Amino acid sequence: MELDKFKEFLESRGWNKSTNQDGESDWCYSNDRLIIQIYDGFYKSKDGELIELSCSLSNPDFLNAAKIISQDNQNGYPIKITHIELPWGNSWVPFAECENRILEWVSNFDLDAELDRFEALPTSALGAGPIKHLSALAIRHRSSQIEEYINSFRDGRRLGFVNYIDIGYLHRAYELAKG
């Protein structure tokens, strides 16, 4: 099967396969600055002409901060996610071109701009926004801002944070930021 060959190709190029506790797999390539993941969900379009690769991009420091702050997310919170569509069927794109499309996406990634965006999120951000906000503040050592959040919480002002964010999240972010 072509997908199995593609997975073998990734492995031969230094991508590592990992499987989480739920049995979901991904392919990961990392260095000291970035972590690239291709999720083991390859989706063919209904007409069989395209395949979609789900990819994420993160930074080791950001992922570590998000894991510590949230205490419950094994895979962390990626900074950026994309879906790359490639031709399929009779004219399968050579494997190296698939990898090149992924690496091209990565080359256009601006880590500092994404961290700026997360740092600027309002405290009332929904979903994973608060974790990403606190993680960006923590890895950029913005302890005084996090300390202001802690003091507000102590005074009974939640600053619009979603319900799952409690003072423990803020304390963990603060400790990382001081580090």
PDB file of C-alpha atoms in Angstrom:
ATOM      1  CA  MET A   1       0.000   0.000   0.000  1.00  0.00           C
ATOM      2  CA  GLU A   2       1.329   3.448  -0.933  1.00  0.00           C
ATOM      3  CA  LEU A   3       0.676   4.907   2.537  1.00  0.00           C
ATOM      4  CA  ASP A   4       2.776   2.184   4.139  1.00  0.00           C
ATOM      5  CA  LYS A   5       5.589   3.013   1.721  1.00  0.00           C
ATOM      6  CA  PHE A   6       5.248   6.695   2.582  1.00  0.00           C
ATOM      7  CA  LYS A   7       5.535   5.875   6.286  1.00  0.00           C
ATOM      8  CA  GLU A   8       8.635   3.771   5.573  1.00  0.00           C
ATOM      9  CA  PHE A   9      10.048   6.717   3.626  1.00  0.00           C
ATOM     10  CA  LEU A  10       9.468   9.062   6.579  1.00  0.00           C
ATOM     11  CA  GLU A  11      11.227   6.659   8.913  1.00  0.00           C
ATOM     12  CA  SER A  12      14.187   6.359   6.525  1.00  0.00           C
ATOM     13  CA  ARG A  13      14.494  10.167   6.520  1.00  0.00           C
ATOM     14  CA  GLY A  14      14.769  10.450  10.307  1.00  0.00           C
ATOM     15  CA  TRP A  15      11.117  10.933  11.245  1.00  0.00           C
ATOM     16  CA  ASN A  16      10.172   9.043  14.411  1.00  0.00           C
ATOM     17  CA  LYS A  17       6.870   7.303  14.950  1.00  0.00           C
ATOM     18  CA  SER A  18       5.212   7.642  18.335  1.00  0.00           C
ATOM     19  CA  THR A  19       1.958   6.287  19.675  1.00  0.00           C
ATOM     20  CA  ASN A  20       0.047   7.886  22.537  1.00  0.00           C
ATOM     21  CA  GLN A  21      -1.919   6.095  25.263  1.00  0.00           C
ATOM     22  CA  ASP A  22      -5.053   6.180  23.083  1.00  0.00           C
ATOM     23  CA  GLY A  23      -3.279   4.298  20.295  1.00  0.00           C
ATOM     24  CA  GLU A  24      -3.064   7.328  18.005  1.00  0.00           C
ATOM     25  CA  SER A  25       0.173   7.602  16.048  1.00  0.00           C
ATOM     26  CA  ASP A  26       2.113  10.450  14.562  1.00  0.00           C
ATOM     27  CA  TRP A  27       5.393  11.008  12.802  1.00  0.00           C
ATOM     28  CA  CYS A  28       7.721  13.507  14.400  1.00  0.00           C
ATOM     29  CA  TYR A  29      10.822  15.340  13.297  1.00  0.00           C
ATOM     30  CA  SER A  30      12.470  17.686  15.743  1.00  0.00           C
ATOM     31  CA  ASN A  31      15.474  19.803  16.470  1.00  0.00           C
ATOM     32  CA  ASP A  32      16.258  22.163  19.344  1.00  0.00           C
ATOM     33  CA  ARG A  33      13.889  24.836  17.981  1.00  0.00           C
ATOM     34  CA  LEU A  34      10.968  23.070  16.295  1.00  0.00           C
ATOM     35  CA  ILE A  35       8.877  19.924  16.466  1.00  0.00           C
ATOM     36  CA  ILE A  36       7.028  18.908  13.318  1.00  0.00           C
ATOM     37  CA  GLN A  37       4.338  16.226  13.529  1.00  0.00           C
ATOM     38  CA  ILE A  38       2.414  14.445  10.799  1.00  0.00           C
ATOM     39  CA  TYR A  39      -0.622  12.745  12.219  1.00  0.00           C
ATOM     40  CA  ASP A  40      -1.256   9.153  11.309  1.00  0.00           C
ATOM     41  CA  GLY A  41      -4.590  10.078   9.795  1.00  0.00           C
ATOM     42  CA  PHE A  42      -4.163  10.169   6.055  1.00  0.00           C
ATOM     43  CA  TYR A  43      -7.463  11.071   4.423  1.00  0.00           C
ATOM     44  CA  LYS A  44      -8.354  10.450   0.811  1.00  0.00           C
ATOM     45  CA  SER A  45     -10.863  12.733  -0.846  1.00  0.00           C
ATOM     46  CA  LYS A  46     -14.119  11.166  -1.996  1.00  0.00           C
ATOM     47  CA  ASP A  47     -12.983  11.112  -5.607  1.00  0.00           C
ATOM     48  CA  GLY A  48      -9.651   9.588  -4.585  1.00  0.00           C
ATOM     49  CA  GLU A  49      -7.685  12.371  -6.245  1.00  0.00           C
ATOM     50  CA  LEU A  50      -6.264  14.053  -3.143  1.00  0.00           C
ATOM     51  CA  ILE A  51      -4.794  12.978   0.142  1.00  0.00           C
ATOM     52  CA  GLU A  52      -4.707  15.268   3.150  1.00  0.00           C
ATOM     53  CA  LEU A  53      -1.878  15.236   5.663  1.00  0.00           C
ATOM     54  CA  SER A  54      -2.578  16.830   9.024  1.00  0.00           C
ATOM     55  CA  CYS A  55       0.569  18.485  10.340  1.00  0.00           C
ATOM     56  CA  SER A  56       1.423  20.468  13.415  1.00  0.00           C
ATOM     57  CA  LEU A  57       4.352  22.591  14.404  1.00  0.00           C
ATOM     58  CA  SER A  58       5.558  23.544  17.834  1.00  0.00           C
ATOM     59  CA  ASN A  59       8.538  24.437  19.927  1.00  0.00           C
ATOM     60  CA  PRO A  60       9.991  22.206  22.685  1.00  0.00           C
ATOM     61  CA  ASP A  61       9.928  24.980  25.300  1.00  0.00           C
ATOM     62  CA  PHE A  62       6.341  25.925  24.470  1.00  0.00           C
ATOM     63  CA  LEU A  63       5.147  22.291  24.548  1.00  0.00           C
ATOM     64  CA  ASN A  64       6.892  21.683  27.853  1.00  0.00           C
ATOM     65  CA  ALA A  65       5.381  24.823  29.386  1.00  0.00           C
ATOM     66  CA  ALA A  66       1.888  23.885  28.185  1.00  0.00           C
ATOM     67  CA  LYS A  67       2.237  20.377  29.621  1.00  0.00           C
ATOM     68  CA  ILE A  68       3.416  21.670  32.990  1.00  0.00           C
ATOM     69  CA  ILE A  69       0.795  24.403  33.211  1.00  0.00           C
ATOM     70  CA  SER A  70      -2.136  22.203  32.131  1.00  0.00           C
ATOM     71  CA  GLN A  71      -0.939  19.043  33.920  1.00  0.00           C
ATOM     72  CA  ASP A  72      -3.265  16.946  31.816  1.00  0.00           C
ATOM     73  CA  ASN A  73      -2.366  17.081  28.145  1.00  0.00           C
ATOM     74  CA  GLN A  74       0.050  14.338  27.137  1.00  0.00           C
ATOM     75  CA  ASN A  75       0.625  15.661  23.630  1.00  0.00           C
ATOM     76  CA  GLY A  76       0.832  19.312  24.556  1.00  0.00           C
ATOM     77  CA  TYR A  77      -0.621  22.138  22.535  1.00  0.00           C
ATOM     78  CA  PRO A  78       0.794  22.677  19.068  1.00  0.00           C
ATOM     79  CA  ILE A  79       1.511  26.241  18.020  1.00  0.00           C
ATOM     80  CA  LYS A  80       0.290  25.817  14.443  1.00  0.00           C
ATOM     81  CA  ILE A  81      -1.753  23.186  12.613  1.00  0.00           C
ATOM     82  CA  THR A  82      -2.269  22.809   8.884  1.00  0.00           C
ATOM     83  CA  HIS A  83      -3.684  20.366   6.396  1.00  0.00           C
ATOM     84  CA  ILE A  84      -1.659  19.773   3.276  1.00  0.00           C
ATOM     85  CA  GLU A  85      -3.455  18.344   0.250  1.00  0.00           C
ATOM     86  CA  LEU A  86      -1.485  16.326  -2.267  1.00  0.00           C
ATOM     87  CA  PRO A  87      -2.393  14.506  -5.481  1.00  0.00           C
ATOM     88  CA  TRP A  88      -3.210  10.836  -5.088  1.00  0.00           C
ATOM     89  CA  GLY A  89      -4.235   7.952  -7.277  1.00  0.00           C
ATOM     90  CA  ASN A  90      -2.556   7.203 -10.582  1.00  0.00           C
ATOM     91  CA  SER A  91      -0.191  10.151 -10.279  1.00  0.00           C
ATOM     92  CA  TRP A  92       1.018   9.750  -6.694  1.00  0.00           C
ATOM     93  CA  VAL A  93       3.352  12.580  -5.802  1.00  0.00           C
ATOM     94  CA  PRO A  94       6.835  11.248  -5.060  1.00  0.00           C
ATOM     95  CA  PHE A  95       7.406  10.850  -1.345  1.00  0.00           C
ATOM     96  CA  ALA A  96      10.233  13.380  -1.291  1.00  0.00           C
ATOM     97  CA  GLU A  97       7.868  15.999  -2.723  1.00  0.00           C
ATOM     98  CA  CYS A  98       5.400  15.307   0.093  1.00  0.00           C
ATOM     99  CA  GLU A  99       8.149  15.858   2.615  1.00  0.00           C
ATOM    100  CA  ASN A 100       9.243  18.995   0.743  1.00  0.00           C
ATOM    101  CA  ARG A 101       5.705  20.438   0.928  1.00  0.00           C
ATOM    102  CA  ILE A 102       5.728  19.903   4.687  1.00  0.00           C
ATOM    103  CA  LEU A 103       9.182  21.444   5.065  1.00  0.00           C
ATOM    104  CA  GLU A 104       8.125  24.382   2.862  1.00  0.00           C
ATOM    105  CA  TRP A 105       5.234  25.029   5.237  1.00  0.00           C
ATOM    106  CA  VAL A 106       7.690  24.894   8.134  1.00  0.00           C
ATOM    107  CA  SER A 107      10.102  27.321   6.445  1.00  0.00           C
ATOM    108  CA  ASN A 108       7.327  29.936   6.286  1.00  0.00           C
ATOM    109  CA  PHE A 109       6.625  29.577   9.999  1.00  0.00           C
ATOM    110  CA  ASP A 110       7.538  32.532  12.209  1.00  0.00           C
ATOM    111  CA  LEU A 111       7.819  31.259  15.788  1.00  0.00           C
ATOM    112  CA  ASP A 112       8.238  34.710  17.309  1.00  0.00           C
ATOM    113  CA  ALA A 113       5.146  36.026  15.534  1.00  0.00           C
ATOM    114  CA  GLU A 114       3.065  33.105  16.793  1.00  0.00           C
ATOM    115  CA  LEU A 115       4.327  33.575  20.349  1.00  0.00           C
ATOM    116  CA  ASP A 116       3.520  37.302  20.045  1.00  0.00           C
ATOM    117  CA  ARG A 117      -0.003  36.341  18.974  1.00  0.00           C
ATOM    118  CA  PHE A 118      -0.465  33.990  21.952  1.00  0.00           C
ATOM    119  CA  GLU A 119       1.008  36.494  24.371  1.00  0.00           C
ATOM    120  CA  ALA A 120      -1.492  39.099  23.128  1.00  0.00           C
ATOM    121  CA  LEU A 121      -4.530  36.823  23.521  1.00  0.00           C
ATOM    122  CA  PRO A 122      -7.123  38.215  25.905  1.00  0.00           C
ATOM    123  CA  THR A 123      -7.536  36.434  29.217  1.00  0.00           C
ATOM    124  CA  SER A 124     -11.089  35.713  28.046  1.00  0.00           C
ATOM    125  CA  ALA A 125      -9.851  33.535  25.144  1.00  0.00           C
ATOM    126  CA  LEU A 126     -11.770  30.290  24.774  1.00  0.00           C
ATOM    127  CA  GLY A 127     -10.633  26.685  24.384  1.00  0.00           C
ATOM    128  CA  ALA A 128      -6.888  26.188  24.587  1.00  0.00           C
ATOM    129  CA  GLY A 129      -6.280  29.937  24.256  1.00  0.00           C
ATOM    130  CA  PRO A 130      -5.595  30.483  27.974  1.00  0.00           C
ATOM    131  CA  ILE A 131      -3.026  27.651  28.062  1.00  0.00           C
ATOM    132  CA  LYS A 132      -1.307  29.035  24.984  1.00  0.00           C
ATOM    133  CA  HIS A 133      -1.379  32.546  26.463  1.00  0.00           C
ATOM    134  CA  LEU A 134       0.104  31.436  29.789  1.00  0.00           C
ATOM    135  CA  SER A 135       2.689  29.238  28.047  1.00  0.00           C
ATOM    136  CA  ALA A 136       3.876  32.116  25.861  1.00  0.00           C
ATOM    137  CA  LEU A 137       4.128  34.375  28.907  1.00  0.00           C
ATOM    138  CA  ALA A 138       6.021  31.689  30.834  1.00  0.00           C
ATOM    139  CA  ILE A 139       8.651  30.914  28.194  1.00  0.00           C
ATOM    140  CA  ARG A 140       9.184  34.639  27.661  1.00  0.00           C
ATOM    141  CA  HIS A 141       9.675  35.134  31.403  1.00  0.00           C
ATOM    142  CA  ARG A 142       6.747  37.549  31.859  1.00  0.00           C
ATOM    143  CA  SER A 143       6.457  36.721  35.560  1.00  0.00           C
ATOM    144  CA  SER A 144       5.193  40.197  36.545  1.00  0.00           C
ATOM    145  CA  GLN A 145       2.172  39.878  34.246  1.00  0.00           C
ATOM    146  CA  ILE A 146       1.370  36.408  35.593  1.00  0.00           C
ATOM    147  CA  GLU A 147       1.810  37.713  39.134  1.00  0.00           C
ATOM    148  CA  GLU A 148      -0.814  40.385  38.368  1.00  0.00           C
ATOM    149  CA  TYR A 149      -3.181  37.596  37.287  1.00  0.00           C
ATOM    150  CA  ILE A 150      -2.512  35.729  40.557  1.00  0.00           C
ATOM    151  CA  ASN A 151      -3.215  38.839  42.619  1.00  0.00           C
ATOM    152  CA  SER A 152      -6.454  39.450  40.717  1.00  0.00           C
ATOM    153  CA  PHE A 153      -7.568  35.866  41.343  1.00  0.00           C
ATOM    154  CA  ARG A 154      -6.800  36.293  45.050  1.00  0.00           C
ATOM    155  CA  ASP A 155      -8.970  39.426  45.040  1.00  0.00           C
ATOM    156  CA  GLY A 156     -11.829  37.456  43.460  1.00  0.00           C
ATOM    157  CA  ARG A 157     -11.395  38.823  39.939  1.00  0.00           C
ATOM    158  CA  ARG A 158     -11.014  36.051  37.355  1.00  0.00           C
ATOM    159  CA  LEU A 159     -10.225  38.481  34.511  1.00  0.00           C
ATOM    160  CA  GLY A 160     -12.515  36.587  32.145  1.00  0.00           C
ATOM    161  CA  PHE A 161     -10.467  33.358  32.255  1.00  0.00           C
ATOM    162  CA  VAL A 162     -12.512  30.287  31.343  1.00  0.00           C
ATOM    163  CA  ASN A 163     -13.687  28.144  34.258  1.00  0.00           C
ATOM    164  CA  TYR A 164     -11.028  25.458  33.950  1.00  0.00           C
ATOM    165  CA  ILE A 165      -8.249  27.964  34.651  1.00  0.00           C
ATOM    166  CA  ASP A 166      -7.704  28.081  38.391  1.00  0.00           C
ATOM    167  CA  ILE A 167      -4.990  29.707  40.456  1.00  0.00           C
ATOM    168  CA  GLY A 168      -2.897  26.527  40.220  1.00  0.00           C
ATOM    169  CA  TYR A 169      -2.442  27.104  36.474  1.00  0.00           C
ATOM    170  CA  LEU A 170      -1.259  30.613  37.219  1.00  0.00           C
ATOM    171  CA  HIS A 171       1.169  29.476  39.913  1.00  0.00           C
ATOM    172  CA  ARG A 172       2.689  26.868  37.589  1.00  0.00           C
ATOM    173  CA  ALA A 173       3.055  29.469  34.815  1.00  0.00           C
ATOM    174  CA  TYR A 174       4.609  31.909  37.284  1.00  0.00           C
ATOM    175  CA  GLU A 175       7.189  29.360  38.467  1.00  0.00           C
ATOM    176  CA  LEU A 176       8.160  28.612  34.862  1.00  0.00           C
ATOM    177  CA  ALA A 177       8.409  32.315  34.041  1.00  0.00           C
ATOM    178  CA  LYS A 178      10.733  32.932  36.997  1.00  0.00           C
ATOM    179  CA  GLY A 179      12.895  29.954  36.042  1.00  0.00           C
TER     180      GLY A 179
END
